[in-house]
Coordinates of C-alpha atoms in Angstrom, one line a residue:
X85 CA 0.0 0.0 0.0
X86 CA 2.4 2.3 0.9
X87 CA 5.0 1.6 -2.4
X88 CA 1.6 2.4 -4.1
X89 CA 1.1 5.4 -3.0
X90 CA 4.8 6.5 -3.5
X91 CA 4.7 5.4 -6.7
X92 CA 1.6 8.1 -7.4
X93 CA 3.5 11.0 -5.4
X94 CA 6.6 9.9 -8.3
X95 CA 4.3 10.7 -11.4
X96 CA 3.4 14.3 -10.2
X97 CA 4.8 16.9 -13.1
X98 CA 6.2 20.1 -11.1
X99 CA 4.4 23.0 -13.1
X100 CA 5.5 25.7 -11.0
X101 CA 8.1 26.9 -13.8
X102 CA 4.2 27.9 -15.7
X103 CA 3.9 31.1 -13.3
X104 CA 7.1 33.0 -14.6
X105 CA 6.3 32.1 -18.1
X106 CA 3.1 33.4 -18.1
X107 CA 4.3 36.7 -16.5
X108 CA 7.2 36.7 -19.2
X109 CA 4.2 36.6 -22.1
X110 CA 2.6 39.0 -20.0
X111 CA 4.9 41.4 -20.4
X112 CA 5.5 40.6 -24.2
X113 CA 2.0 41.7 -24.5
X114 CA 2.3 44.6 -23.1
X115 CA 5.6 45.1 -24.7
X116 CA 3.8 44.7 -28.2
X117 CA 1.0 46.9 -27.2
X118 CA 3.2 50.1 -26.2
X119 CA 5.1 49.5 -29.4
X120 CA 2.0 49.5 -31.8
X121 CA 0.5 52.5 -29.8
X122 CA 3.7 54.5 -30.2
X123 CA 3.9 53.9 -33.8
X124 CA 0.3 55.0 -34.2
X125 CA 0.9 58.2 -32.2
X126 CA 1.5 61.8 -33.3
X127 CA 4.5 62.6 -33.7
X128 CA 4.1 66.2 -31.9
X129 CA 2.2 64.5 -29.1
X130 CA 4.4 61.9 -28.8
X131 CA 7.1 65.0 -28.6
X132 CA 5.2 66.5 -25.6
X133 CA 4.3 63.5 -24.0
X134 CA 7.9 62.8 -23.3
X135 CA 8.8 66.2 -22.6
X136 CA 6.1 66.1 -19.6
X137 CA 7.3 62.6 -18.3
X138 CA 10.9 63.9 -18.6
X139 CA 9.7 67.1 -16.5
X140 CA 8.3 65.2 -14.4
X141 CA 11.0 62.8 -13.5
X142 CA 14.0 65.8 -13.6
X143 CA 12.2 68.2 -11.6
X144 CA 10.1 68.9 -8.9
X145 CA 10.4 67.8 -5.4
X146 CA 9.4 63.9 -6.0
X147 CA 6.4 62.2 -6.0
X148 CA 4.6 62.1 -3.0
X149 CA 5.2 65.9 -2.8
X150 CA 3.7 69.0 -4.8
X151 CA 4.2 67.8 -8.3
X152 CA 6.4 70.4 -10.8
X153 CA 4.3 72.4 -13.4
X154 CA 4.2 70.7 -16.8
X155 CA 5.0 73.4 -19.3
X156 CA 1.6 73.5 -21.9
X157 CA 2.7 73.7 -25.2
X158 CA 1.2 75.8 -28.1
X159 CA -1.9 74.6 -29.0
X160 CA -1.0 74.4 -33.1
X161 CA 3.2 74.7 -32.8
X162 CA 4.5 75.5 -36.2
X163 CA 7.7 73.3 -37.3
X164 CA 11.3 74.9 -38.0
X165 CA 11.0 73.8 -41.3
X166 CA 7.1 75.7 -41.9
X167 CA 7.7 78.8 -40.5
X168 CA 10.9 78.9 -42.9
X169 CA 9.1 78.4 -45.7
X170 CA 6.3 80.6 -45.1
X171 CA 9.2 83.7 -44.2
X172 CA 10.5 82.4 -47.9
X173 CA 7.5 83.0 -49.1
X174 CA 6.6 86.8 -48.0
X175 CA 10.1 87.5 -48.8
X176 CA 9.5 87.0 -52.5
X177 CA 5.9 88.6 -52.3
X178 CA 7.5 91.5 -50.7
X179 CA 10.6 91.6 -53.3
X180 CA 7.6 91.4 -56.4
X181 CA 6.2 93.9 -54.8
X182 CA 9.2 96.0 -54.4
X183 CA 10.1 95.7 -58.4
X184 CA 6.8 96.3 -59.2
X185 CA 6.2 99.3 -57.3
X186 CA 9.8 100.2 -59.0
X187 CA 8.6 100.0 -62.6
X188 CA 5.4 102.1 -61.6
X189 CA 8.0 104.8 -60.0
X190 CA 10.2 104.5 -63.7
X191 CA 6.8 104.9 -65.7
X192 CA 6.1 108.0 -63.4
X193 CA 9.1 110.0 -64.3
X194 CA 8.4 109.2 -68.2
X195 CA 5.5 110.6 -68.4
X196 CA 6.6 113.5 -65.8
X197 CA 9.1 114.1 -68.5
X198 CA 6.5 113.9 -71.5
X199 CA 4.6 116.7 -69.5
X200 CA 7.5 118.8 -69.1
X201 CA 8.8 118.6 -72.8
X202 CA 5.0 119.5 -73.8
X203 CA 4.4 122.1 -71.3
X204 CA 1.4 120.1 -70.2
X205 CA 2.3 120.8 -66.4
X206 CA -1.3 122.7 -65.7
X207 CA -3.3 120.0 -67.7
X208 CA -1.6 116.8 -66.7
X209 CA -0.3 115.8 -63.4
X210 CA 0.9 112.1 -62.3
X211 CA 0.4 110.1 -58.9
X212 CA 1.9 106.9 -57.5
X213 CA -1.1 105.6 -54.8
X214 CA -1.1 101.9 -53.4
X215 CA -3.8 101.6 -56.2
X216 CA -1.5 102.1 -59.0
X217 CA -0.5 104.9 -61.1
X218 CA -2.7 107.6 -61.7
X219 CA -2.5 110.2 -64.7
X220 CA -4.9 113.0 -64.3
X221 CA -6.0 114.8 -67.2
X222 CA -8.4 118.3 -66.9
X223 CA -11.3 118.6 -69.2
X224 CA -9.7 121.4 -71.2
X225 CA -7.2 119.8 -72.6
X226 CA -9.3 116.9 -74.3
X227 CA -12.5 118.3 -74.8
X228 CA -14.2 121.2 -75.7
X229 CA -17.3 122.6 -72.9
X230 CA -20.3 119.7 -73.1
X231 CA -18.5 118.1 -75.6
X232 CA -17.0 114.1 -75.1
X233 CA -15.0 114.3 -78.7
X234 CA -11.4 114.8 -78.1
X235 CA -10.3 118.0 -79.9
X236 CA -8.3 117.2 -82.8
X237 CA -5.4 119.0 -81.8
X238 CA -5.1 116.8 -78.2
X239 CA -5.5 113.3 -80.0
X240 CA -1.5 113.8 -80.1
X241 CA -1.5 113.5 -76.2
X242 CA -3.4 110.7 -76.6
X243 CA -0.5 108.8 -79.0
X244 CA 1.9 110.0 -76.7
X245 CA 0.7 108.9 -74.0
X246 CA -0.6 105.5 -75.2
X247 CA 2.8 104.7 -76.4
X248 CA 4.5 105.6 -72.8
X249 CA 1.6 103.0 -71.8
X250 CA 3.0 100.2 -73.7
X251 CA 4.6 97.9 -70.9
X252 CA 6.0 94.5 -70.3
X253 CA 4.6 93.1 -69.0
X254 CA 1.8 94.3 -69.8
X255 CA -0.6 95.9 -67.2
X256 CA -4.4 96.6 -67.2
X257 CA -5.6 100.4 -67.7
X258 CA -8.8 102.3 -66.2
X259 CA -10.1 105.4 -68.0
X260 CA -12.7 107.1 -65.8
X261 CA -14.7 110.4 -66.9
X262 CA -15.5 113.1 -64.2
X263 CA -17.9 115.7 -64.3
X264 CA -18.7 119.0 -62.2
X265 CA -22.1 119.3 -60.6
X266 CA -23.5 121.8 -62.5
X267 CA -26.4 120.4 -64.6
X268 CA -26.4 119.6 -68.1
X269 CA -28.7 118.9 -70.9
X270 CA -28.2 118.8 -74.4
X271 CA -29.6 116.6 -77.1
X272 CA -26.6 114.5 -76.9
X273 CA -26.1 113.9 -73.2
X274 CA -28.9 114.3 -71.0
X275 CA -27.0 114.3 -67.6
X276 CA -23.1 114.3 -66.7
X277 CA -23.1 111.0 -65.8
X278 CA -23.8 110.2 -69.6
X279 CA -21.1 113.1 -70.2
X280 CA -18.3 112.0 -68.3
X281 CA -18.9 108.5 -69.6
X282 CA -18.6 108.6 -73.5
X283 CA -15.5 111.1 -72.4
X284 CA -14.1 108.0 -70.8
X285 CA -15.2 105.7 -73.4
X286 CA -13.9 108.1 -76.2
X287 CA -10.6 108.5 -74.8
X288 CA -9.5 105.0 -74.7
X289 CA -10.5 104.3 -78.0
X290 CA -7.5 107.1 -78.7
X291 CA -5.5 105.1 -76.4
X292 CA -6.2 101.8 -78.6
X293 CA -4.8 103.3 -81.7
X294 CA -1.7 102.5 -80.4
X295 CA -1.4 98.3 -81.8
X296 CA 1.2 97.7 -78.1
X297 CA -2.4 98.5 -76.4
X298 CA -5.0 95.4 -76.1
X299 CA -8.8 96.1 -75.8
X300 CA -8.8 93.5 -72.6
X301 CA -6.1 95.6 -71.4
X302 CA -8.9 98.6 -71.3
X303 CA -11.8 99.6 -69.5
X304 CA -13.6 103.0 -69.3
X305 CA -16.3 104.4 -66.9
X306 CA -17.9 107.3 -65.9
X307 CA -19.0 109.1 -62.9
X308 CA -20.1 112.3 -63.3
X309 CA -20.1 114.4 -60.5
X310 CA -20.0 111.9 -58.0
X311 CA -16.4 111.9 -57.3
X312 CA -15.4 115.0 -56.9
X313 CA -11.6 116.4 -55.5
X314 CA -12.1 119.8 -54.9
X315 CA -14.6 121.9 -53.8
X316 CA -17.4 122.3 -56.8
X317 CA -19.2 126.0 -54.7
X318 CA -16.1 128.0 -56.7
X319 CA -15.0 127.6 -60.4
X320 CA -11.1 126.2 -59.5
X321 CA -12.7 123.6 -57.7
X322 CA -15.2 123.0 -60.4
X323 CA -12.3 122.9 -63.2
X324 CA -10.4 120.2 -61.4
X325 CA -13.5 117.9 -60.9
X326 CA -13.6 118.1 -64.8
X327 CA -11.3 115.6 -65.9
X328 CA -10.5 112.0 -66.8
X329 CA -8.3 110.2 -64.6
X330 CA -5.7 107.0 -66.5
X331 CA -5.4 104.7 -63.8
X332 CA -2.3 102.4 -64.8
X333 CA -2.6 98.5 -62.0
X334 CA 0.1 97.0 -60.8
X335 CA 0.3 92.9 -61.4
X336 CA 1.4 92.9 -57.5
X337 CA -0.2 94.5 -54.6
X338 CA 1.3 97.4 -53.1
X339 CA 0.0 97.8 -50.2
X340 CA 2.5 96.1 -48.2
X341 CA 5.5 98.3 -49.0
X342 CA 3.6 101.7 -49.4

């Protein structure tokens, strides 16, 4: 009986060697599952994530104490590498800008210097504005009084002028007609607004004589009195309202280095 019994005890498999392994694969596990989650993770986050634990772990007064303040980052950080190519790219729009608001200044003192050769300095005058170039031309030396056909003797400034207008590249034009506000009726126009407009209209079609000028270059418009830049109660203020105004874009906008 008792050989029998010892016999039994004999056979018994030790499996206590099951209790370490199954903590080794537990750990695999959890070994595997970190790794997947931190190949799936942002890479910013995952940035900040170890810049908290490694704040936490190199400063503050330990655990069971007050805890050190995690710094927060921004909440949208821009990379190195963005914000140097988004400083790239406003220096070029700033250096077009620059070259184009030089070719406006060039064009200016051309024409400043057609005015001067053809004593055209109380008829014609020239400003650079963060809208583009702007010739102004009075009434009285394009048109005769209620009249919107250019005077035969000042289709010349027309030429002239269209051919200082040729550019490359090329750039769009605006030709607007202005009025005083004193009324007008006449069997051809029965308000300024109808005057100022065929004055507009008329002009550019002395401006498209010139083949360097396209007609999707061009526009005209007119607005009567209702733009006025100098006081229309005396008759020098009513004179300089009468005029059209060449209004030359830039390609570029201006605005920043005006």
């Amino acid at each position: 009986m008792l050989a029998k019994k010892k016999k039994h005890h004999d056979e018994h498999v030790d499996e206590s060697w099951l209790i370490p392994y199954a903590d080794m694969l537990t750990l695999l596990l959890a070994l595997f599952i970190v790794l997947f989650a931190m190949s799936e993770i942002d890479a910013q986050k995952f940035k900040q994530m170890a810049s908290a634990f490694r704040n936490e772990f190199t400063s503050g007064t330990g655990v069971m104490e007050e805890q050190a303040p995690i710094p927060t980052p921004d909440s949208n950080p821009i990379p190195d590498a963005q914000k140097d190519v988004i400083s790239k790219e406003e220096k070029e729009r700033l250096e077009e800008a620059k070259k184009e608001l030089e070719a406006l200044e060039d064009l200016e003192k051309r024409i400043n210097a057609f005015i001067q050769a053809n004593n055209l300095t109380t008829s014609l005058q020239t400003k650079l504005t963060e809208n583009g170039l702007l010739i102004t031309i009075l009434d009285n030396a394009l048109f005769d009084s209620g009249s919107a056909t250019v005077k035969p003797g000042s289709r010349e400034i027309g030429k002239k002028l269209s051919d200082l207008l040729v550019t490359n590249p090329p750039r769009n034009i605006v030709i607007a007609g202005h009025t005083d506000n004193v009324p007008i009726s006449t069997a051809s126009f029965q308000s300024n607004w109808e005057l100022s407009a065929f004055r507009g209209i008329n002009f550019m079609r002395v401006l498209l004589e010139n083949p360097g000028l396209k007609p999707n270059q061009l526009s005209a418009s007119g607005y009567g009195e209702y733009r006025p830049k100098a006081d229309n109660k005396t008759a020098e203020g009513r004179a300089k309202n009468r005029r059209v105004e060449v209004l030359v874009l830039p390609n570029v906008n201006l605005q920043s280095v005006k």
